[in-house]
PDB file of C-alpha atoms in Angstrom:
ATOM      1  CA  LYS A   1      38.123 138.896 110.036  1.00 78.00           C
ATOM      2  CA  ASN A   2      36.440 138.146 113.349  1.00 84.00           C
ATOM      3  CA  GLU A   3      35.256 134.634 114.111  1.00 90.00           C
ATOM      4  CA  VAL A   4      32.356 134.454 116.564  1.00 95.00           C
ATOM      5  CA  GLU A   5      31.633 131.141 118.253  1.00 96.00           C
ATOM      6  CA  GLN A   6      28.627 130.431 120.411  1.00 97.00           C
ATOM      7  CA  SER A   7      27.911 127.510 122.692  1.00 97.00           C
ATOM      8  CA  PRO A   8      25.856 125.541 123.127  1.00 97.00           C
ATOM      9  CA  GLN A   9      24.221 125.417 119.696  1.00 96.00           C
ATOM     10  CA  ASN A  10      21.036 123.978 121.190  1.00 97.00           C
ATOM     11  CA  LEU A  11      19.816 124.040 124.781  1.00 98.00           C
ATOM     12  CA  THR A  12      16.676 122.559 126.305  1.00 98.00           C
ATOM     13  CA  ALA A  13      15.949 123.243 129.962  1.00 98.00           C
ATOM     14  CA  GLN A  14      13.110 123.121 132.442  1.00 98.00           C
ATOM     15  CA  GLU A  15      11.220 126.182 133.562  1.00 98.00           C
ATOM     16  CA  GLY A  16      12.983 127.891 136.442  1.00 98.00           C
ATOM     17  CA  GLU A  17      16.489 126.761 135.547  1.00 98.00           C
ATOM     18  CA  PHE A  18      19.441 129.139 135.353  1.00 98.00           C
ATOM     19  CA  ILE A  19      20.614 129.423 131.738  1.00 98.00           C
ATOM     20  CA  THR A  20      24.070 130.345 130.457  1.00 98.00           C
ATOM     21  CA  ILE A  21      24.985 130.938 126.813  1.00 98.00           C
ATOM     22  CA  ASN A  22      28.597 131.591 125.885  1.00 98.00           C
ATOM     23  CA  CYS A  23      30.220 133.597 123.113  1.00 98.00           C
ATOM     24  CA  SER A  24      33.868 133.919 122.143  1.00 97.00           C
ATOM     25  CA  TYR A  25      35.468 135.964 119.407  1.00 95.00           C
ATOM     26  CA  SER A  26      38.900 136.044 117.831  1.00 91.00           C
ATOM     27  CA  VAL A  27      39.759 139.719 117.222  1.00 86.00           C
ATOM     28  CA  GLY A  28      39.516 142.793 119.434  1.00 85.00           C
ATOM     29  CA  ILE A  29      36.190 144.568 119.240  1.00 89.00           C
ATOM     30  CA  SER A  30      34.599 147.882 120.163  1.00 89.00           C
ATOM     31  CA  ALA A  31      31.331 146.368 121.399  1.00 93.00           C
ATOM     32  CA  LEU A  32      29.465 143.084 121.729  1.00 95.00           C
ATOM     33  CA  HIS A  33      25.725 142.657 121.260  1.00 96.00           C
ATOM     34  CA  TRP A  34      23.280 140.045 122.458  1.00 98.00           C
ATOM     35  CA  LEU A  35      20.187 139.687 120.280  1.00 97.00           C
ATOM     36  CA  GLN A  36      17.002 137.641 120.549  1.00 97.00           C
ATOM     37  CA  GLN A  37      15.055 136.180 117.648  1.00 95.00           C
ATOM     38  CA  HIS A  38      11.762 134.307 117.951  1.00 91.00           C
ATOM     39  CA  PRO A  39      10.858 131.773 115.223  1.00 84.00           C
ATOM     40  CA  GLY A  40       9.753 133.640 112.119  1.00 80.00           C
ATOM     41  CA  GLY A  41      10.127 136.876 114.010  1.00 82.00           C
ATOM     42  CA  GLY A  42      12.245 139.955 114.027  1.00 89.00           C
ATOM     43  CA  ILE A  43      15.432 140.609 115.937  1.00 94.00           C
ATOM     44  CA  VAL A  44      15.436 142.395 119.258  1.00 94.00           C
ATOM     45  CA  SER A  45      18.544 143.932 120.749  1.00 94.00           C
ATOM     46  CA  LEU A  46      18.995 142.811 124.363  1.00 96.00           C
ATOM     47  CA  PHE A  47      22.375 144.247 125.334  1.00 96.00           C
ATOM     48  CA  MET A  48      25.311 146.177 123.978  1.00 95.00           C
ATOM     49  CA  LEU A  49      28.488 145.743 126.033  1.00 94.00           C
ATOM     50  CA  SER A  50      32.001 147.048 125.831  1.00 92.00           C
ATOM     51  CA  SER A  51      33.078 146.088 129.359  1.00 93.00           C
ATOM     52  CA  GLY A  52      31.848 144.616 132.620  1.00 95.00           C
ATOM     53  CA  LYS A  53      28.293 143.533 133.202  1.00 97.00           C
ATOM     54  CA  LYS A  54      24.750 144.653 132.433  1.00 97.00           C
ATOM     55  CA  LYS A  55      21.435 143.499 133.880  1.00 97.00           C
ATOM     56  CA  HIS A  56      17.909 143.902 132.592  1.00 96.00           C
ATOM     57  CA  GLY A  57      15.170 142.074 134.460  1.00 97.00           C
ATOM     58  CA  ARG A  58      16.062 138.385 134.499  1.00 98.00           C
ATOM     59  CA  LEU A  59      18.800 138.785 131.899  1.00 98.00           C
ATOM     60  CA  ILE A  60      22.450 139.390 132.723  1.00 98.00           C
ATOM     61  CA  ALA A  61      25.272 139.866 130.235  1.00 98.00           C
ATOM     62  CA  THR A  62      28.972 139.894 131.047  1.00 98.00           C
ATOM     63  CA  ILE A  63      32.064 140.430 128.967  1.00 97.00           C
ATOM     64  CA  ASN A  64      35.759 139.755 129.557  1.00 96.00           C
ATOM     65  CA  ILE A  65      37.699 141.804 127.033  1.00 93.00           C
ATOM     66  CA  GLN A  66      41.075 140.190 127.828  1.00 94.00           C
ATOM     67  CA  GLU A  67      39.702 136.688 127.291  1.00 95.00           C
ATOM     68  CA  LYS A  68      37.506 137.748 124.337  1.00 95.00           C
ATOM     69  CA  HIS A  69      34.512 136.068 125.912  1.00 97.00           C
ATOM     70  CA  SER A  70      30.965 136.996 126.876  1.00 98.00           C
ATOM     71  CA  SER A  71      28.136 135.190 128.618  1.00 98.00           C
ATOM     72  CA  LEU A  72      24.384 135.716 128.623  1.00 98.00           C
ATOM     73  CA  HIS A  73      22.548 134.436 131.688  1.00 98.00           C
ATOM     74  CA  ILE A  74      18.822 133.996 132.205  1.00 98.00           C
ATOM     75  CA  THR A  75      17.599 133.560 135.764  1.00 97.00           C
ATOM     76  CA  ALA A  76      14.304 131.830 136.617  1.00 97.00           C
ATOM     77  CA  SER A  77      13.814 130.823 132.979  1.00 98.00           C
ATOM     78  CA  HIS A  78      10.307 130.751 131.533  1.00 97.00           C
ATOM     79  CA  PRO A  79       8.826 129.146 128.393  1.00 97.00           C
ATOM     80  CA  ARG A  80       8.465 132.623 126.848  1.00 96.00           C
ATOM     81  CA  ASP A  81      12.284 132.852 126.913  1.00 97.00           C
ATOM     82  CA  SER A  82      12.353 130.174 124.203  1.00 97.00           C
ATOM     83  CA  ALA A  83      14.053 131.789 121.224  1.00 97.00           C
ATOM     84  CA  VAL A  84      17.336 131.970 119.350  1.00 96.00           C
ATOM     85  CA  TYR A  85      19.958 134.047 121.147  1.00 98.00           C
ATOM     86  CA  ILE A  86      22.589 135.573 118.911  1.00 97.00           C
ATOM     87  CA  CYS A  87      25.933 137.048 119.850  1.00 97.00           C
ATOM     88  CA  ALA A  88      27.304 139.721 117.508  1.00 96.00           C
ATOM     89  CA  VAL A  89      30.476 141.801 117.613  1.00 94.00           C
ATOM     90  CA  GLU A  90      31.248 145.241 116.305  1.00 91.00           C
ATOM     91  CA  GLY A  91      34.584 146.695 115.265  1.00 83.00           C
ATOM     92  CA  GLY A  92      37.769 144.748 114.579  1.00 69.00           C
ATOM     93  CA  GLY A  93      38.048 146.366 111.171  1.00 70.00           C
ATOM     94  CA  ALA A  94      34.605 145.501 109.816  1.00 73.00           C
ATOM     95  CA  ASP A  95      31.550 147.627 109.212  1.00 81.00           C
ATOM     96  CA  GLY A  96      28.312 146.475 110.780  1.00 86.00           C
ATOM     97  CA  LEU A  97      28.058 143.374 112.945  1.00 92.00           C
ATOM     98  CA  THR A  98      29.640 139.936 112.726  1.00 93.00           C
ATOM     99  CA  PHE A  99      27.339 137.269 114.101  1.00 95.00           C
ATOM    100  CA  GLY A 100      27.571 133.923 115.806  1.00 95.00           C
ATOM    101  CA  LYS A 101      25.305 131.162 114.533  1.00 94.00           C
ATOM    102  CA  GLY A 102      22.959 131.493 117.472  1.00 96.00           C
ATOM    103  CA  THR A 103      21.848 129.314 120.366  1.00 97.00           C
ATOM    104  CA  HIS A 104      18.429 127.689 120.061  1.00 96.00           C
ATOM    105  CA  LEU A 105      16.926 127.762 123.556  1.00 98.00           C
ATOM    106  CA  ILE A 106      13.807 125.830 124.512  1.00 98.00           C
ATOM    107  CA  ILE A 107      12.363 126.180 128.002  1.00 98.00           C
ATOM    108  CA  GLN A 108       9.900 123.438 128.835  1.00 97.00           C
ATOM    109  CA  PRO A 109       7.098 124.042 131.344  1.00 96.00           C
TER     110      PRO A 109
ATOM    111  CA  ASN B   1       8.029 156.865 117.293  1.00 53.00           C
ATOM    112  CA  ALA B   2       8.008 153.949 114.878  1.00 70.00           C
ATOM    113  CA  GLY B   3      10.953 151.590 114.823  1.00 90.00           C
ATOM    114  CA  VAL B   4      12.666 150.312 111.722  1.00 95.00           C
ATOM    115  CA  MET B   5      10.008 149.497 109.152  1.00 96.00           C
ATOM    116  CA  GLN B   6      10.614 146.846 106.550  1.00 97.00           C
ATOM    117  CA  ASN B   7       8.235 145.887 103.803  1.00 96.00           C
ATOM    118  CA  PRO B   8       6.981 143.674 102.547  1.00 97.00           C
ATOM    119  CA  ARG B   9       7.129 141.139 105.397  1.00 96.00           C
ATOM    120  CA  HIS B  10       6.836 138.279 102.943  1.00 97.00           C
ATOM    121  CA  LEU B  11       7.683 138.323  99.243  1.00 98.00           C
ATOM    122  CA  VAL B  12       7.292 135.511  96.741  1.00 98.00           C
ATOM    123  CA  ARG B  13       9.012 135.804  93.400  1.00 98.00           C
ATOM    124  CA  ARG B  14       9.424 133.412  90.470  1.00 98.00           C
ATOM    125  CA  ARG B  15      12.910 132.674  89.241  1.00 98.00           C
ATOM    126  CA  GLY B  16      14.115 135.458  86.970  1.00 98.00           C
ATOM    127  CA  GLN B  17      11.918 138.177  88.478  1.00 98.00           C
ATOM    128  CA  GLU B  18      13.133 141.182  90.430  1.00 98.00           C
ATOM    129  CA  ALA B  19      12.746 141.610  94.193  1.00 98.00           C
ATOM    130  CA  ARG B  20      12.665 145.023  95.874  1.00 98.00           C
ATOM    131  CA  LEU B  21      12.980 145.166  99.642  1.00 98.00           C
ATOM    132  CA  ARG B  22      12.371 148.405 101.505  1.00 98.00           C
ATOM    133  CA  CYS B  23      13.684 149.676 104.813  1.00 98.00           C
ATOM    134  CA  SER B  24      12.718 152.896 106.554  1.00 97.00           C
ATOM    135  CA  PRO B  25      15.136 153.574 109.406  1.00 96.00           C
ATOM    136  CA  MET B  26      14.169 154.942 112.780  1.00 94.00           C
ATOM    137  CA  LYS B  27      13.565 158.675 112.878  1.00 90.00           C
ATOM    138  CA  GLY B  28      16.883 160.411 113.308  1.00 87.00           C
ATOM    139  CA  HIS B  29      18.928 157.425 112.116  1.00 91.00           C
ATOM    140  CA  SER B  30      21.005 158.042 109.014  1.00 91.00           C
ATOM    141  CA  HIS B  31      22.990 154.777 108.949  1.00 93.00           C
ATOM    142  CA  VAL B  32      21.438 151.654 107.451  1.00 96.00           C
ATOM    143  CA  TYR B  33      22.794 148.116 107.343  1.00 96.00           C
ATOM    144  CA  TRP B  34      21.389 145.159 105.415  1.00 97.00           C
ATOM    145  CA  TYR B  35      21.924 141.588 106.588  1.00 97.00           C
ATOM    146  CA  ARG B  36      20.905 138.258 105.073  1.00 97.00           C
ATOM    147  CA  GLN B  37      19.923 135.137 107.006  1.00 95.00           C
ATOM    148  CA  LEU B  38      19.968 132.013 104.888  1.00 90.00           C
ATOM    149  CA  PRO B  39      17.981 128.995 106.126  1.00 82.00           C
ATOM    150  CA  GLU B  40      19.816 127.244 108.956  1.00 80.00           C
ATOM    151  CA  GLU B  41      22.656 129.767 108.809  1.00 85.00           C
ATOM    152  CA  GLY B  42      23.641 132.807 110.792  1.00 88.00           C
ATOM    153  CA  LEU B  43      23.197 136.411 109.781  1.00 94.00           C
ATOM    154  CA  LYS B  44      25.708 137.858 107.350  1.00 95.00           C
ATOM    155  CA  PHE B  45      26.542 141.486 106.639  1.00 95.00           C
ATOM    156  CA  MET B  46      25.669 142.654 103.145  1.00 97.00           C
ATOM    157  CA  VAL B  47      25.944 146.420 102.849  1.00 97.00           C
ATOM    158  CA  TYR B  48      26.266 149.606 104.923  1.00 95.00           C
ATOM    159  CA  LEU B  49      24.782 152.859 103.634  1.00 96.00           C
ATOM    160  CA  GLN B  50      24.395 156.429 104.709  1.00 94.00           C
ATOM    161  CA  LYS B  51      22.123 158.875 102.958  1.00 91.00           C
ATOM    162  CA  GLU B  52      23.058 158.896  99.251  1.00 90.00           C
ATOM    163  CA  ASN B  53      26.267 156.944  99.898  1.00 94.00           C
ATOM    164  CA  ILE B  54      27.293 153.310  99.913  1.00 95.00           C
ATOM    165  CA  ILE B  55      29.958 153.054 102.610  1.00 94.00           C
ATOM    166  CA  ASP B  56      30.747 149.340 102.497  1.00 94.00           C
ATOM    167  CA  GLU B  57      29.268 146.762 100.129  1.00 95.00           C
ATOM    168  CA  SER B  58      31.849 144.059 100.765  1.00 93.00           C
ATOM    169  CA  GLY B  59      29.169 141.538 101.757  1.00 93.00           C
ATOM    170  CA  MET B  60      27.039 141.970  98.649  1.00 95.00           C
ATOM    171  CA  PRO B  61      27.196 139.408  95.851  1.00 94.00           C
ATOM    172  CA  LYS B  62      28.916 141.053  92.888  1.00 91.00           C
ATOM    173  CA  GLU B  63      26.092 140.405  90.455  1.00 95.00           C
ATOM    174  CA  ARG B  64      22.333 140.972  90.578  1.00 98.00           C
ATOM    175  CA  PHE B  65      22.342 142.705  93.987  1.00 98.00           C
ATOM    176  CA  SER B  66      22.289 146.457  94.523  1.00 97.00           C
ATOM    177  CA  ALA B  67      21.353 148.817  97.342  1.00 98.00           C
ATOM    178  CA  GLU B  68      20.580 152.470  97.667  1.00 97.00           C
ATOM    179  CA  PHE B  69      19.584 154.945 100.361  1.00 96.00           C
ATOM    180  CA  PRO B  70      18.315 158.086  98.621  1.00 94.00           C
ATOM    181  CA  LYS B  71      18.057 161.537 100.151  1.00 91.00           C
ATOM    182  CA  GLU B  72      14.309 161.073 100.446  1.00 91.00           C
ATOM    183  CA  GLY B  73      12.555 157.790 101.077  1.00 93.00           C
ATOM    184  CA  PRO B  74      13.518 154.349 102.285  1.00 96.00           C
ATOM    185  CA  SER B  75      16.617 152.311 101.627  1.00 98.00           C
ATOM    186  CA  ILE B  76      16.069 149.759  98.869  1.00 98.00           C
ATOM    187  CA  LEU B  77      17.757 146.388  98.446  1.00 98.00           C
ATOM    188  CA  ARG B  78      17.233 145.197  94.889  1.00 98.00           C
ATOM    189  CA  ILE B  79      17.799 141.685  93.632  1.00 98.00           C
ATOM    190  CA  GLN B  80      17.561 141.187  89.894  1.00 98.00           C
ATOM    191  CA  GLN B  81      16.831 137.870  88.186  1.00 98.00           C
ATOM    192  CA  VAL B  82      16.271 136.055  91.457  1.00 98.00           C
ATOM    193  CA  VAL B  83      17.317 132.421  91.864  1.00 97.00           C
ATOM    194  CA  ARG B  84      16.236 129.827  94.438  1.00 96.00           C
ATOM    195  CA  GLY B  85      19.417 130.421  96.427  1.00 95.00           C
ATOM    196  CA  ASP B  86      18.286 133.998  97.123  1.00 97.00           C
ATOM    197  CA  SER B  87      15.480 132.655  99.329  1.00 96.00           C
ATOM    198  CA  ALA B  88      16.288 134.002 102.783  1.00 96.00           C
ATOM    199  CA  ALA B  89      15.276 136.498 105.436  1.00 96.00           C
ATOM    200  CA  TYR B  90      16.666 139.959 104.803  1.00 98.00           C
ATOM    201  CA  PHE B  91      17.019 142.235 107.817  1.00 97.00           C
ATOM    202  CA  CYS B  92      17.678 145.915 107.949  1.00 97.00           C
ATOM    203  CA  ALA B  93      19.146 147.695 110.975  1.00 96.00           C
ATOM    204  CA  SER B  94      19.638 151.392 111.574  1.00 95.00           C
ATOM    205  CA  SER B  95      21.774 153.452 113.910  1.00 91.00           C
ATOM    206  CA  PRO B  96      22.083 157.179 114.581  1.00 88.00           C
ATOM    207  CA  MET B  97      25.847 157.218 114.017  1.00 78.00           C
ATOM    208  CA  ALA B  98      28.661 154.837 113.203  1.00 73.00           C
ATOM    209  CA  GLY B  99      30.315 153.008 116.066  1.00 70.00           C
ATOM    210  CA  ASN B 100      28.901 151.846 119.408  1.00 68.00           C
ATOM    211  CA  TYR B 101      25.573 153.653 119.269  1.00 77.00           C
ATOM    212  CA  GLY B 102      23.504 150.509 119.111  1.00 86.00           C
ATOM    213  CA  TYR B 103      21.292 149.175 116.376  1.00 92.00           C
ATOM    214  CA  THR B 104      17.564 148.839 115.908  1.00 93.00           C
ATOM    215  CA  PHE B 105      16.467 145.973 113.691  1.00 95.00           C
ATOM    216  CA  GLY B 106      13.433 145.697 111.471  1.00 95.00           C
ATOM    217  CA  SER B 107      11.173 142.649 111.398  1.00 94.00           C
ATOM    218  CA  GLY B 108      12.738 141.409 108.199  1.00 96.00           C
ATOM    219  CA  THR B 109      11.513 140.479 104.737  1.00 97.00           C
ATOM    220  CA  ARG B 110      11.195 136.786 104.030  1.00 96.00           C
ATOM    221  CA  LEU B 111      11.900 136.233 100.347  1.00 97.00           C
ATOM    222  CA  THR B 112      10.832 132.980  98.765  1.00 97.00           C
ATOM    223  CA  VAL B 113      11.851 132.238  95.192  1.00 98.00           C
ATOM    224  CA  VAL B 114       9.723 129.604  93.475  1.00 97.00           C
TER     225      VAL B 114
END
């Protein structure tokens, strides 16, 4: 069974700051997902990674398969980035996704 | 090209009643996953279905919960004789195939048991 740990659990930052959210997992995977959830809202898939790095706008996701670790970065953060960011892994013997508990991000103007 | 459609968005049930949650996957997606998000907790896998087949229900409580994905129509998650502890957000996700093809999530159904 895969254990997915995210840090930090909560993060408050000022607008414009560079944000990093970390995710580590215990068992080999076939892919890692970063998801975004706004309060009371649905879940949006941001990235699916199996190696290397991906970039979309101000968001960057990296993964190190050997170290079983991934990071999500937000450049030039904005209050609209305030949300819960969830790391989820796929594979490792399980169907569907195994999730971290999420990082609650608040960007203050 | 509608995404994953879940309904209702909000559902209130009294203890002992039945709750039926519906999920219509994206067009062309034949794999459906149900997840539950309890208050202040992370998402947990419940069940994985393909058309007319339950592939993995290892995350489903053994009693009162059932799921189906018929040949025609949406996938249904059914909770019989609901209790307060069933209050949660239930999310459905669909994918075109199993394994590394990405998932599209619905907006969820928020179930409140009173």
